Amino acid sequence: MTFKKAVARDVHAVFLNAGELAELRTVRYDGEEYPDIPVSLQELEAADRQRLSASGFGRGGTDGAPGLYQVTGVLFCAAADLGGHVPKQGNRIQLNTREGGVFFRTYRVGLVGNEMGMLRIELEGTGE
C-alpha cells in the first residue's frame, strides 16, 4: 500500500472517526446540504484568535478592533464528504450547532487547504 492510499484510508478511520475525534454535523455550502458528515471543529479561544487591525489608527498606529476576530475556528472534513467540492475563500458555509442540532451558524470561508483529501477550512464568524 502506498503512503497516499494509507492516508486516504485513515481520513475516516482515524482523523474523522466519529467515535473518537470527530462529530457528525450537517454542512450547507453552495446551495447543497451534506447531512451528518464527520467533521472536527476546532473553535479557537478568544486569546488565540487573530485580531483584525488597520494601520494608521489607534494606539501604536494600529486599530485593535476590539471584539472583532478574523478566524474563529477551523473545520476539518473529507473533501469527498462535500461531494468533492472545495469551498472557496469568501463564500459562506453553515454548520448545525451540534450533532443533530436544528440551528445553523453561518461562517465566511477563510483560507482553505486540501491535503490528500482532508480539507482544512478556516472559519470567520459573521454574527449570523
XYZ file of N, CA and C in Angstrom:
384
model
N 0.852 -1.180 0.000
C 0.000 0.000 0.000
C 0.897 1.243 0.000
N 0.538 2.206 -0.841
C 1.310 3.444 -0.904
C 0.944 4.353 0.263
N 1.804 5.328 0.515
C 1.565 6.285 1.598
C 0.260 7.044 1.355
N 0.024 7.493 0.125
C -1.193 8.242 -0.184
C -2.444 7.399 0.057
N -2.400 6.132 -0.296
C -3.547 5.262 -0.064
C -3.765 5.034 1.426
N -2.680 4.915 2.170
C -2.793 4.735 3.621
C -3.408 5.967 4.271
N -2.998 7.161 3.838
C -3.560 8.394 4.388
C -5.027 8.509 4.014
N -5.373 8.206 2.768
C -6.774 8.273 2.336
C -7.645 7.336 3.176
N -7.139 6.158 3.486
C -7.882 5.219 4.328
C -8.047 5.777 5.739
N -7.004 6.420 6.246
C -7.011 6.932 7.618
C -7.836 8.198 7.804
N -8.202 8.883 6.720
C -9.000 10.104 6.850
C -10.258 9.809 7.655
N -10.998 8.778 7.286
C -12.221 8.449 8.013
C -11.969 7.498 9.180
N -11.031 6.573 9.026
C -10.798 5.564 10.061
C -10.155 6.154 11.314
N -9.369 7.217 11.169
C -8.654 7.782 12.315
C -9.054 9.232 12.559
N -8.712 10.114 11.630
C -8.885 11.551 11.837
C -10.348 11.960 11.972
N -11.224 11.345 11.182
C -12.644 11.709 11.204
C -13.513 10.581 11.756
N -12.970 9.823 12.671
C -13.711 8.753 13.327
C -14.680 9.386 14.315
N -15.979 9.263 14.045
C -16.998 9.917 14.881
C -17.022 9.366 16.308
N -16.458 8.206 16.521
C -16.395 7.655 17.864
C -15.201 8.150 18.663
N -14.283 8.839 18.002
C -13.059 9.282 18.674
C -12.843 10.796 18.571
N -12.460 11.268 17.391
C -12.031 12.658 17.232
C -13.054 13.570 16.567
N -14.013 13.009 15.872
C -14.939 13.819 15.077
C -16.356 13.734 15.642
N -17.195 14.605 15.124
C -18.624 14.558 15.449
C -19.389 14.734 14.147
N -20.626 14.270 14.133
C -21.450 14.360 12.933
C -22.152 15.709 12.910
N -21.968 16.430 11.819
C -22.602 17.725 11.628
C -23.178 17.781 10.225
N -24.206 18.603 10.068
C -24.738 18.876 8.735
C -24.094 20.166 8.249
N -23.587 20.115 7.019
C -22.905 21.261 6.412
C -23.725 21.728 5.222
N -23.929 23.029 5.127
C -24.582 23.637 3.964
C -23.560 24.518 3.266
N -23.395 24.254 1.973
C -22.454 25.056 1.188
C -22.907 25.092 -0.263
N -22.882 26.266 -0.841
C -23.154 26.464 -2.263
C -24.487 25.836 -2.686
N -25.516 26.039 -1.844
C -26.855 25.561 -2.179
C -27.079 24.075 -1.951
N -26.080 23.382 -1.448
C -26.203 21.940 -1.178
C -26.156 21.693 0.322
N -26.796 20.617 0.745
C -26.749 20.219 2.151
C -26.118 18.841 2.240
N -25.149 18.711 3.131
C -24.432 17.458 3.345
C -24.724 17.009 4.774
N -25.747 16.160 4.954
C -26.183 15.797 6.307
C -25.258 14.793 6.985
N -25.061 15.026 8.275
C -24.366 14.096 9.164
C -23.039 13.577 8.618
N -22.165 14.515 8.247
C -20.830 14.095 7.833
C -19.884 14.253 9.029
N -18.873 13.396 9.131
C -17.934 13.516 10.240
C -16.997 14.708 10.036
N -16.935 15.565 11.032
C -16.067 16.733 10.974
C -15.361 16.888 12.320
N -14.276 17.603 12.289
C -13.606 18.022 13.516
C -13.599 19.543 13.483
N -14.266 20.152 14.449
C -14.355 21.605 14.519
C -13.520 22.074 15.696
N -12.483 22.820 15.401
C -11.594 23.348 16.427
C -11.930 24.823 16.604
N -12.718 25.126 17.628
C -13.072 26.512 17.893
C -11.951 27.140 18.705
N -11.496 28.300 18.269
C -10.374 28.958 18.917
C -10.847 29.743 20.123
N -10.070 29.706 21.176
C -10.340 30.529 22.350
C -10.063 31.983 21.990
N -10.717 32.901 22.662
C -10.566 34.328 22.360
C -9.100 34.754 22.379
N -8.316 34.221 23.295
C -6.908 34.613 23.404
C -6.089 34.139 22.210
N -6.555 33.068 21.521
C -5.808 32.505 20.401
C -6.219 33.076 19.058
N -7.302 33.837 19.032
C -7.817 34.349 17.765
C -6.974 35.501 17.245
N -6.860 35.553 15.934
C -6.123 36.629 15.293
C -7.036 37.840 15.177
N -6.645 38.951 15.795
C -7.481 40.149 15.761
C -7.322 40.903 14.451
N -8.407 41.524 14.050
C -8.369 42.407 12.888
C -7.685 43.698 13.290
N -6.953 44.285 12.394
C -6.332 45.574 12.690
C -6.189 46.368 11.401
N -6.158 47.668 11.571
C -5.975 48.565 10.437
C -4.832 49.511 10.778
N -3.896 49.677 9.883
C -2.758 50.541 10.169
C -3.178 52.003 10.147
N -2.496 52.787 10.968
C -2.728 54.216 10.982
C -3.739 54.694 11.995
N -4.373 53.797 12.726
C -5.377 54.189 13.700
C -5.013 53.643 15.067
N -5.533 54.264 16.085
C -5.382 53.749 17.437
C -3.986 53.903 17.998
N -3.798 53.336 19.174
C -2.527 53.400 19.881
C -1.464 52.603 19.131
N -0.310 53.179 18.923
C 0.782 52.482 18.250
C 0.596 52.343 16.757
N -0.341 53.096 16.185
C -0.513 53.063 14.735
C -1.396 51.939 14.224
N -2.015 51.168 15.119
C -2.924 50.123 14.655
C -4.221 50.190 15.430
N -5.271 49.789 14.798
C -6.580 49.714 15.435
C -6.810 48.258 15.801
N -6.860 47.951 17.102
C -7.027 46.578 17.544
C -8.397 46.003 17.271
N -9.345 46.816 16.867
C -10.711 46.374 16.563
C -11.224 45.432 17.644
N -11.419 45.945 18.867
C -11.826 45.076 19.963
C -13.091 44.293 19.642
N -13.048 43.007 19.922
C -14.214 42.157 19.721
C -14.346 41.592 18.319
N -13.534 42.029 17.380
C -13.598 41.512 16.020
C -12.409 40.597 15.780
N -12.680 39.418 15.260
C -11.631 38.446 15.028
C -11.712 37.939 13.603
N -10.556 37.652 13.056
C -10.503 37.184 11.690
C -10.893 35.711 11.590
N -10.328 34.861 12.415
C -10.613 33.436 12.364
C -11.202 33.009 13.695
N -12.365 32.359 13.669
C -12.994 31.918 14.912
C -12.904 30.412 15.096
N -12.513 29.691 14.078
C -12.379 28.250 14.203
C -11.821 27.641 12.934
N -11.527 26.358 13.029
C -11.014 25.615 11.882
C -11.830 24.340 11.760
N -12.312 24.083 10.567
C -13.107 22.895 10.274
C -12.259 21.919 9.470
N -12.229 20.668 9.914
C -11.562 19.608 9.176
C -12.627 18.633 8.715
N -12.612 18.291 7.436
C -13.546 17.300 6.899
C -12.938 16.701 5.642
N -13.529 15.623 5.167
C -13.064 14.982 3.937
C -13.689 15.690 2.738
N -12.875 15.955 1.730
C -13.389 16.591 0.509
C -14.485 15.734 -0.115
N -14.349 14.431 -0.037
C -15.351 13.526 -0.611
C -16.706 13.711 0.055
N -16.717 14.059 1.349
C -17.984 14.241 2.065
C -18.716 15.506 1.637
N -18.015 16.414 0.977
C -18.647 17.613 0.418
C -18.827 17.457 -1.092
N -18.979 16.229 -1.517
C -19.192 15.961 -2.933
C -17.996 16.302 -3.796
N -16.810 16.348 -3.186
C -15.603 16.688 -3.927
C -15.390 18.189 -4.083
N -16.310 18.994 -3.571
C -16.183 20.447 -3.657
C -15.194 20.954 -2.612
N -14.401 21.912 -2.999
C -13.508 22.595 -2.068
C -14.062 24.007 -1.915
N -14.546 24.367 -0.713
C -15.115 25.701 -0.517
C -14.142 26.804 -0.910
N -14.680 27.856 -1.471
C -13.872 28.984 -1.936
C -13.811 30.072 -0.864
N -12.647 30.671 -0.745
C -12.439 31.745 0.221
C -13.431 32.880 -0.037
N -14.055 33.368 1.050
C -15.009 34.464 0.955
C -16.459 34.014 0.869
N -16.698 32.754 0.471
C -18.065 32.241 0.406
C -18.586 31.925 1.801
N -19.870 31.723 1.897
C -20.496 31.379 3.174
C -20.648 29.862 3.286
N -20.507 29.386 4.526
C -20.697 27.975 4.841
C -21.458 27.917 6.155
N -22.358 26.955 6.280
C -23.146 26.828 7.504
C -22.935 25.455 8.123
N -22.917 25.416 9.462
C -22.822 24.173 10.220
C -23.930 24.154 11.251
N -24.545 22.972 11.443
C -25.526 22.919 12.520
C -24.796 22.970 13.857
N -25.513 23.395 14.879
C -24.889 23.729 16.152
C -24.205 22.554 16.837
N -24.792 21.416 16.872
C -24.220 20.200 17.462
C -24.804 19.015 16.727
N -24.303 17.828 17.044
C -24.828 16.625 16.400
C -26.346 16.592 16.512
N -27.008 16.562 15.368
C -28.463 16.519 15.340
C -29.142 17.853 15.559
N -28.369 18.917 15.750
C -28.944 20.238 16.001
C -29.691 20.784 14.805
N -30.738 21.541 15.091
C -31.546 22.101 14.011
C -31.170 23.543 13.699
N -30.368 24.166 14.542
C -29.938 25.542 14.306
C -28.592 25.545 13.603
N -28.429 26.500 12.698
C -27.199 26.583 11.919
C -26.491 27.899 12.206
N -25.177 27.845 12.211
C -24.359 29.042 12.354
C -23.658 29.280 11.025
N -23.660 30.525 10.600
C -23.056 30.888 9.326
C -21.650 31.428 9.544
N -20.734 30.977 8.714
C -19.349 31.428 8.738
C -18.960 31.898 7.340
N -17.936 32.702 7.273
C -17.305 33.049 6.000
C -16.073 32.155 5.883
N -15.869 31.591 4.714
C -14.721 30.717 4.486
C -13.462 31.577 4.386
N -12.467 31.227 5.199
C -11.158 31.887 5.135
C -10.246 31.056 4.242
N -9.038 30.851 4.692
C -8.087 30.032 3.932
C -8.534 28.580 3.924
N -8.302 27.908 2.807
C -8.673 26.509 2.651
C -7.459 25.734 2.162
N -7.222 24.588 2.763
C -6.161 23.704 2.316
C -6.723 22.318 2.071
N -6.184 21.628 1.089
C -6.609 20.263 0.780
C -5.359 19.397 0.748
N -5.195 18.601 1.773
C -4.054 17.700 1.858
C -4.523 16.264 1.722
N -4.316 15.692 0.569
C -4.641 14.295 0.296
C -6.079 13.937 0.675
N -7.007 14.833 0.337
C -8.421 14.565 0.554
C -8.991 15.081 1.859
N -8.145 15.599 2.740
C -8.603 16.174 4.012
C -8.580 17.692 3.863
N -9.752 18.320 4.080
C -9.857 19.776 3.981
C -9.609 20.423 5.330
N -8.891 21.532 5.318
C -8.716 22.390 6.493
C -9.289 23.738 6.094
N -10.420 24.119 6.723
C -11.146 25.334 6.343
C -11.161 26.288 7.525
N -10.546 27.439 7.362
C -10.596 28.458 8.407
C -11.973 29.130 8.337
N -12.606 29.268 9.497
C -13.941 29.850 9.568
C -13.883 31.219 10.228
N -14.503 32.181 9.594
C -14.595 33.528 10.139
C -16.036 33.767 10.554
N -16.238 34.120 11.813
C -17.589 34.367 12.308
C -18.232 35.560 11.610
N -19.525 35.438 11.308
C -20.237 36.516 10.633
C -21.287 37.153 11.541
N -21.566 36.535 12.686
C -22.593 37.047 13.580
C -23.996 36.677 13.137
N -24.114 35.866 12.088
C -25.432 35.444 11.577
C -25.845 34.149 12.250
